[in-house]
Amino acid sequence: MQKTQGYAAHTHTSALAPFSFERRAPLANDVQIEILFCGVCHSDIHQVRNEWGNSTFPMVPGHEIVGKVTKIGSEVTQFKVGDSVGVGCMVDSCGVCSECQDDLEQYCNNAEFTYNSPDKHSGGTTYGGYSKQIVVNQNFVLQVSDKLDLAATAPLLCAGITTYSPLRHWNIGKGDKVGVVGLGGLGHMGIKFAHAFGAHVVLFTTSPSKIDDAKRLGADEVVISKNPEEMAQHTASFDFILNTVAAPHNLDAFTALLKRDGTLCLVGVPDQPHPSPAVGNLIFKRRNIAGSLIGGIKETQEMLDFCAEHNITSDIELIPIQTINEAYERVLKSDVKYRFVIDLASL
Ligand code: NAP
Ligand code: ZN
């Protein structure tokens, strides 16, 4: 075991504070990583505040991890000391179920998440990336190209793959009209990917101050979602809408904008249910409401390679870990352009 420094929440109402804990020494298939950067996902806030009702404390959040390999186990073949690598939301899965066989480990019933998840090695709980180092099975470690800025790459490990995966699954490309709801960490990556795939991209935002940024990020049009007249101009015109909003809201306003057979895909996970959707909106045009969870490891690597090839990273605000509690308050006010990333050199 080895001592590691991090930041943890001790209860669902306490601020994050310095915390010292133990990580396992690398086993034969493990990679030990010095964490350089870790993104701040809205899911971290939901879990620190126990908004999903499944939190265990102390909790070291963080699942958008980029760092350097410092040690490898005897059976590690895919990584060497000094490599730039990433770790996302998962650190293990059963490996044998149909989800794992299909490279969709995120849907494995025994997926082990990077933090706030039972840790099969320690018998305790997994601890995430708001810390100096992490030890992860090589099958859950991603290669990161040194062409990319490492700090701005960290959010790709969750915000990136969570938006890339549904856009790929629903075959978004040239000729498609795609909506992205909410311009935050996920939303800004959704715009970048949908634009890179050749779609006509419309951002739905509640924040008029974000219009110029949305266009710079790749949106062809911006709609203020609180304005019913602006919304009505897009009735029954979308192939696909990716909804990243972290709060309950009326989904009917968006299902009404789908074409026949169009899909509203929910990736935001509010603490309370959305008001129930109007059935008429769905049946008269055979519209779909779907959900999507991050992405598998193979697809995450594909996404990182796509980003290296197309020079895509996140727009970030780099912060020292000592300001993490203020950063959470700013995320809750939608006041971040567009992802906070912790510089672990500050710890
Ligand atoms: P974020 O940075 O806070 O962005 C969310 C955006 O939603 C805000 O910037 C805001 O955009 C909009 N918004 C917030 N409150 C709203 C409200 N009451 N009504 C309408 N719009 C509102 O959060 P994030 O990190 O992108 O995460 C978004 C959600 O996705 C969270 O619930 C998170 O837990 C979840 N998530 C899911 C997965 C998955 O695998 N499915 C993975 C990661 C995260 P505007 O200012 O543009 O309106
Ligand atoms: Zn996340």
Coordinates of C-alpha atoms and ligand atoms in Angstrom, one line a residue:
M1 CA 0.0 0.0 0.0
Q2 CA 1.1 3.5 -0.6
K3 CA 0.0 6.8 0.9
T4 CA -1.7 9.2 -1.5
Q5 CA -2.8 12.8 -1.0
G6 CA -6.2 14.0 -2.3
Y7 CA -9.3 16.1 -1.6
A8 CA -12.4 14.4 -0.2
A9 CA -15.9 15.2 1.0
H10 CA -16.6 13.7 4.4
T11 CA -20.4 14.1 4.4
H12 CA -22.9 15.2 1.8
T13 CA -23.0 18.7 3.3
S14 CA -19.3 19.3 3.9
A15 CA -16.8 21.1 1.7
L16 CA -14.0 19.2 0.0
A17 CA -10.9 19.2 2.1
P18 CA -7.4 17.7 2.1
F19 CA -7.4 13.9 2.7
S20 CA -4.7 11.3 3.0
F21 CA -5.5 7.7 2.0
E22 CA -3.9 4.4 0.7
R23 CA -3.7 3.0 -2.9
R24 CA -2.7 -0.5 -3.7
A25 CA 0.8 -1.2 -5.0
P26 CA 0.5 -2.1 -8.7
L27 CA -0.4 -5.7 -9.3
A28 CA 0.8 -7.6 -12.4
N29 CA -1.8 -6.0 -14.7
D30 CA -1.8 -2.6 -13.1
V31 CA -0.5 0.8 -14.3
Q32 CA 0.4 3.4 -11.7
I33 CA -0.2 6.9 -12.8
E34 CA 0.9 10.3 -11.5
I35 CA -2.2 12.4 -12.0
L36 CA -1.4 15.8 -13.6
F37 CA -4.9 17.0 -14.4
C38 CA -8.5 16.1 -13.5
G39 CA -11.7 17.7 -14.9
V40 CA -14.6 18.7 -12.7
C41 CA -17.8 17.0 -13.9
H42 CA -21.3 18.0 -12.8
S43 CA -21.6 14.3 -11.7
D44 CA -18.9 15.0 -9.1
I45 CA -21.2 17.6 -7.5
H46 CA -24.3 15.3 -7.7
Q47 CA -22.4 12.6 -5.9
V48 CA -20.6 14.8 -3.4
R49 CA -24.0 16.1 -2.4
N50 CA -25.6 12.7 -2.5
E51 CA -28.2 13.9 -5.0
W52 CA -28.4 10.4 -6.6
G53 CA -28.8 8.7 -3.1
N54 CA -25.9 6.3 -3.5
S55 CA -23.0 8.2 -2.1
T56 CA -20.4 6.7 0.4
F57 CA -18.0 8.9 2.4
P58 CA -15.3 9.9 2.5
M59 CA -15.5 10.5 -1.2
V60 CA -12.6 11.5 -3.5
P61 CA -14.3 12.5 -6.7
G62 CA -12.8 12.9 -10.2
H63 CA -13.2 10.8 -13.3
E64 CA -11.6 12.9 -16.0
I65 CA -8.0 12.0 -15.3
V66 CA -4.8 12.6 -17.4
G67 CA -1.3 11.8 -16.2
K68 CA 2.0 10.0 -16.7
V69 CA 2.7 6.4 -16.1
T70 CA 5.2 6.0 -13.2
K71 CA 5.2 2.2 -12.7
I72 CA 3.9 -0.9 -14.5
G73 CA 3.1 -4.4 -13.3
S74 CA 5.0 -7.4 -14.7
E75 CA 2.2 -8.3 -17.2
V76 CA 1.6 -4.8 -18.6
T77 CA 2.3 -4.8 -22.3
Q78 CA 0.4 -1.8 -23.6
F79 CA 2.0 1.0 -21.5
K80 CA 5.5 2.0 -20.4
V81 CA 6.8 4.4 -17.8
G82 CA 6.6 8.0 -19.0
D83 CA 3.5 7.5 -21.3
S84 CA 0.8 10.1 -21.3
V85 CA -2.5 8.3 -20.3
G86 CA -6.1 8.9 -19.3
V87 CA -8.6 7.2 -17.0
G88 CA -12.3 7.9 -17.3
C89 CA -15.4 6.9 -15.3
M90 CA -14.6 3.1 -15.1
V91 CA -11.6 1.2 -13.6
D92 CA -12.9 -2.4 -14.0
S93 CA -15.8 -4.6 -15.1
C94 CA -16.6 -8.4 -15.1
G95 CA -15.1 -9.0 -18.5
V96 CA -17.3 -11.9 -19.4
C97 CA -20.9 -10.7 -19.7
S98 CA -22.5 -9.8 -23.1
E99 CA -22.0 -6.0 -22.4
C100 CA -18.2 -6.5 -21.8
Q101 CA -18.0 -8.9 -24.8
D102 CA -19.6 -6.1 -26.9
D103 CA -17.0 -3.5 -25.7
L104 CA -19.8 -1.7 -23.7
E105 CA -18.3 -2.2 -20.3
Q106 CA -20.2 0.8 -19.0
Y107 CA -23.4 -1.3 -19.1
C108 CA -21.9 -4.2 -17.2
N109 CA -23.8 -4.9 -14.0
N110 CA -20.5 -5.2 -12.2
A111 CA -18.7 -2.2 -13.7
E112 CA -16.4 -0.7 -11.1
F113 CA -16.5 3.1 -11.3
T114 CA -13.5 5.3 -10.7
Y115 CA -14.9 6.6 -7.4
N116 CA -17.9 6.0 -5.1
S117 CA -17.9 2.3 -6.2
P118 CA -17.1 -0.9 -4.3
D119 CA -13.3 -1.6 -4.8
K120 CA -12.8 -5.3 -5.3
H121 CA -9.1 -5.0 -4.5
S122 CA -9.3 -3.2 -1.1
G123 CA -12.8 -4.3 -0.1
G124 CA -13.5 -0.6 0.5
T125 CA -14.5 2.2 -1.9
T126 CA -12.8 3.4 -5.0
Y127 CA -11.2 6.9 -4.8
G128 CA -11.0 9.2 -7.9
G129 CA -8.8 11.7 -9.6
Y130 CA -8.8 14.7 -7.1
S131 CA -5.5 13.1 -6.0
K132 CA -1.8 12.8 -6.8
Q133 CA -1.8 9.2 -8.1
I134 CA -4.0 6.3 -9.1
V135 CA -3.5 2.6 -9.8
V136 CA -5.6 1.1 -12.6
N137 CA -5.9 -2.2 -14.5
Q138 CA -4.3 -1.7 -17.9
N139 CA -7.5 -2.6 -19.7
F140 CA -9.1 0.6 -18.4
V141 CA -6.2 2.9 -19.1
L142 CA -6.3 5.0 -22.4
Q143 CA -3.4 6.2 -24.5
V144 CA -3.3 10.0 -24.8
S145 CA -1.5 11.6 -27.7
D146 CA 1.3 14.1 -26.8
K147 CA 0.0 16.2 -29.7
L148 CA -2.9 17.3 -27.5
D149 CA -2.7 19.8 -24.6
L150 CA -2.9 17.4 -21.6
A151 CA -5.0 19.7 -19.3
A152 CA -7.6 20.4 -22.0
T153 CA -7.7 16.6 -22.8
A154 CA -8.8 15.6 -19.3
P155 CA -12.5 16.4 -19.9
L156 CA -12.6 14.2 -22.9
L157 CA -12.5 11.2 -20.6
C158 CA -16.1 11.9 -19.5
A159 CA -17.6 14.9 -21.1
G160 CA -16.0 13.9 -24.4
I161 CA -17.0 10.3 -24.6
T162 CA -20.5 10.9 -23.2
T163 CA -21.3 13.1 -26.1
Y164 CA -19.2 11.3 -28.8
S165 CA -20.8 7.9 -28.1
P166 CA -24.5 8.8 -28.7
L167 CA -23.6 10.9 -31.7
R168 CA -21.8 7.8 -33.2
H169 CA -24.5 5.3 -32.1
W170 CA -27.2 7.3 -33.8
N171 CA -24.9 7.7 -36.9
I172 CA -24.9 11.5 -36.9
G173 CA -23.3 13.0 -40.0
K174 CA -23.7 15.3 -43.0
G175 CA -27.3 16.1 -43.7
D176 CA -28.5 15.7 -40.1
K177 CA -29.9 18.5 -38.1
V178 CA -28.7 18.0 -34.5
G179 CA -29.7 19.9 -31.3
V180 CA -27.5 20.2 -28.2
V181 CA -29.4 21.3 -25.1
G182 CA -27.3 23.1 -22.5
L183 CA -23.9 24.7 -23.0
G184 CA -21.8 23.3 -20.1
G185 CA -19.1 20.7 -20.0
L186 CA -20.9 18.1 -21.9
G187 CA -22.8 20.5 -24.2
H188 CA -19.7 22.2 -25.5
M189 CA -18.1 18.9 -26.5
G190 CA -21.4 17.8 -28.1
I191 CA -21.3 20.9 -30.3
K192 CA -17.7 20.3 -31.2
F193 CA -18.3 16.6 -32.1
A194 CA -21.6 17.1 -34.0
H195 CA -19.9 19.9 -36.0
A196 CA -16.9 17.7 -36.7
F197 CA -19.2 14.9 -37.9
G198 CA -20.7 17.3 -40.5
A199 CA -24.1 17.9 -38.9
H200 CA -26.1 21.2 -38.9
V201 CA -25.8 22.0 -35.2
V202 CA -28.3 24.0 -33.1
L203 CA -27.6 24.9 -29.5
F204 CA -30.5 25.3 -27.1
T205 CA -29.4 27.4 -24.1
T206 CA -31.0 29.3 -21.2
S207 CA -28.1 31.8 -21.2
P208 CA -28.2 34.5 -23.9
S209 CA -24.6 35.4 -22.9
K210 CA -23.4 32.1 -24.4
I211 CA -24.6 32.8 -28.0
D212 CA -21.2 34.0 -29.4
D213 CA -19.3 31.2 -27.7
A214 CA -21.7 28.6 -29.1
K215 CA -21.1 29.8 -32.7
R216 CA -17.3 29.8 -32.1
L217 CA -17.5 26.3 -30.8
G218 CA -19.3 25.1 -34.0
A219 CA -23.0 25.8 -33.6
D220 CA -24.7 26.9 -36.8
E221 CA -27.7 28.4 -34.9
V222 CA -28.5 29.2 -31.3
V223 CA -32.0 29.1 -29.8
I224 CA -32.9 30.6 -26.4
S225 CA -35.0 27.6 -25.1
K226 CA -37.1 29.8 -22.8
N227 CA -38.5 31.7 -25.8
P228 CA -41.5 29.7 -27.2
E229 CA -41.5 31.7 -30.5
E230 CA -37.9 30.8 -31.2
M231 CA -38.6 27.2 -30.3
A232 CA -41.7 27.0 -32.5
Q233 CA -39.6 27.9 -35.6
H234 CA -37.9 24.5 -35.3
T235 CA -41.0 22.3 -34.9
A236 CA -40.6 18.8 -36.3
S237 CA -37.2 19.5 -37.9
F238 CA -34.6 17.7 -35.9
D239 CA -33.1 14.2 -36.6
F240 CA -31.5 14.1 -33.1
I241 CA -31.3 16.2 -30.0
L242 CA -28.7 15.5 -27.2
N243 CA -29.9 16.8 -23.9
T244 CA -27.2 17.5 -21.3
V245 CA -29.2 19.5 -18.8
A246 CA -28.5 18.6 -15.1
A247 CA -31.9 19.8 -13.8
P248 CA -35.5 18.5 -14.3
H249 CA -37.4 20.4 -17.1
N250 CA -40.2 20.0 -19.6
L251 CA -39.1 17.5 -22.3
D252 CA -42.1 18.1 -24.4
A253 CA -40.6 21.4 -25.6
F254 CA -37.8 19.3 -27.2
T255 CA -39.7 16.2 -28.4
A256 CA -42.0 18.6 -30.4
L257 CA -38.9 19.6 -32.4
L258 CA -38.1 16.1 -33.6
K259 CA -39.0 14.9 -37.1
R260 CA -40.8 11.6 -37.5
D261 CA -38.6 8.9 -36.0
G262 CA -36.3 11.5 -34.5
T263 CA -34.6 10.8 -31.1
L264 CA -34.2 12.9 -28.0
C265 CA -31.2 11.4 -26.1
L266 CA -30.9 12.2 -22.5
V267 CA -27.4 12.3 -20.9
G268 CA -28.0 14.7 -18.1
V269 CA -28.9 13.0 -14.8
P270 CA -31.0 15.4 -12.6
D271 CA -31.6 14.6 -9.0
Q272 CA -35.4 14.6 -9.6
P273 CA -37.4 13.1 -12.5
H274 CA -38.4 15.2 -15.5
P275 CA -42.1 15.9 -15.7
S276 CA -43.6 13.0 -17.6
P277 CA -43.5 13.4 -21.4
A278 CA -46.7 14.0 -23.3
V279 CA -47.5 10.7 -25.1
G280 CA -49.2 12.5 -28.1
N281 CA -45.9 14.2 -28.9
L282 CA -44.3 10.8 -29.2
I283 CA -46.9 8.6 -31.0
F284 CA -48.0 11.0 -33.7
K285 CA -44.5 11.0 -35.2
R286 CA -43.1 7.8 -33.7
R287 CA -40.5 9.9 -31.9
N288 CA -38.1 8.3 -29.4
I289 CA -36.7 9.3 -26.0
A290 CA -33.5 7.5 -25.2
G291 CA -30.6 7.6 -22.8
S292 CA -26.9 7.0 -23.0
L293 CA -24.1 6.4 -20.5
I294 CA -20.5 7.5 -21.1
G295 CA -19.0 5.0 -23.6
G296 CA -16.9 1.7 -23.6
I297 CA -13.1 1.7 -23.4
K298 CA -12.6 0.8 -27.1
E299 CA -14.8 3.7 -28.1
T300 CA -13.1 6.0 -25.6
Q301 CA -9.8 5.3 -27.3
E302 CA -11.3 5.8 -30.7
M303 CA -12.6 9.2 -29.5
L304 CA -9.2 10.2 -28.1
D305 CA -7.6 9.3 -31.4
F306 CA -10.3 11.2 -33.4
C307 CA -9.5 14.2 -31.2
A308 CA -5.8 13.9 -31.8
E309 CA -6.4 13.7 -35.5
H310 CA -8.8 16.6 -35.6
N311 CA -7.1 18.7 -32.9
I312 CA -10.2 18.7 -30.6
T313 CA -9.9 19.4 -26.9
S314 CA -12.1 21.0 -24.2
D315 CA -12.3 24.7 -23.5
I316 CA -11.1 24.8 -19.9
E317 CA -10.4 27.0 -16.8
L318 CA -7.4 25.6 -15.0
I319 CA -7.7 25.8 -11.2
P320 CA -5.6 24.9 -8.1
I321 CA -7.3 22.3 -6.1
Q322 CA -7.6 24.7 -3.1
T323 CA -10.4 26.5 -5.0
I324 CA -12.5 23.4 -5.8
N325 CA -15.4 24.4 -3.5
E326 CA -15.8 27.8 -5.2
A327 CA -15.6 26.1 -8.6
Y328 CA -18.5 23.8 -7.6
E329 CA -20.6 26.9 -6.8
R330 CA -19.7 28.4 -10.2
V331 CA -20.7 25.2 -12.1
L332 CA -24.1 25.4 -10.3
K333 CA -24.6 28.9 -11.7
S334 CA -23.6 27.7 -15.2
D335 CA -20.6 30.1 -14.8
V336 CA -17.7 28.1 -16.4
K337 CA -16.2 28.3 -19.8
Y338 CA -16.7 25.4 -20.2
R339 CA -15.0 22.9 -17.9
F340 CA -12.9 23.4 -14.8
V341 CA -9.7 21.3 -14.7
I342 CA -7.7 20.8 -11.5
D343 CA -4.0 21.3 -11.8
L344 CA -2.7 18.6 -9.4
A345 CA 0.7 20.3 -9.2
S346 CA -1.1 22.6 -6.7
L347 CA -1.7 19.7 -4.2
Ligands
NAP1 P1 -22.8 21.6 -16.6 O1 -21.4 21.9 -17.0 O2 -23.3 22.1 -15.3 O3 -23.7 21.9 -17.8 C1 -25.1 21.8 -17.7 C2 -25.8 22.9 -18.5 O4 -27.2 22.7 -18.5 C3 -25.6 24.3 -18.0 O5 -24.4 24.9 -18.5 C4 -26.8 25.0 -18.5 O6 -26.6 25.4 -19.9 C5 -27.9 24.0 -18.5 N1 -28.8 24.1 -17.4 C6 -28.4 24.0 -16.1 N2 -29.5 24.1 -15.3 C7 -30.6 24.2 -16.1 C8 -32.0 24.4 -15.9 N3 -32.5 24.4 -14.7 N4 -32.8 24.4 -17.0 C9 -32.2 24.4 -18.3 N5 -30.9 24.3 -18.5 C10 -30.1 24.2 -17.4 O7 -22.9 20.0 -16.4 P2 -22.1 18.8 -17.2 O8 -20.9 18.4 -16.5 O9 -22.1 19.1 -18.6 O10 -23.1 17.6 -16.9 C11 -24.5 17.7 -17.3 C12 -25.3 16.5 -16.8 O11 -24.8 15.3 -17.4 C13 -25.2 16.2 -15.3 O12 -26.4 15.8 -14.8 C14 -24.2 15.1 -15.2 O13 -24.3 14.3 -14.0 C15 -24.6 14.3 -16.4 N6 -23.6 13.4 -16.9 C16 -24.1 12.3 -17.5 C17 -23.2 11.4 -18.1 C18 -23.7 10.1 -18.8 O14 -22.9 9.2 -19.0 N7 -25.0 10.1 -19.1 C19 -21.8 11.6 -18.0 C20 -21.4 12.8 -17.5 C21 -22.3 13.7 -16.9 P3 -27.2 26.8 -20.5 O15 -26.6 27.9 -19.7 O16 -26.6 26.7 -21.9 O17 -28.7 26.7 -20.4
ZN2 ZN -18.5 12.9 -15.6

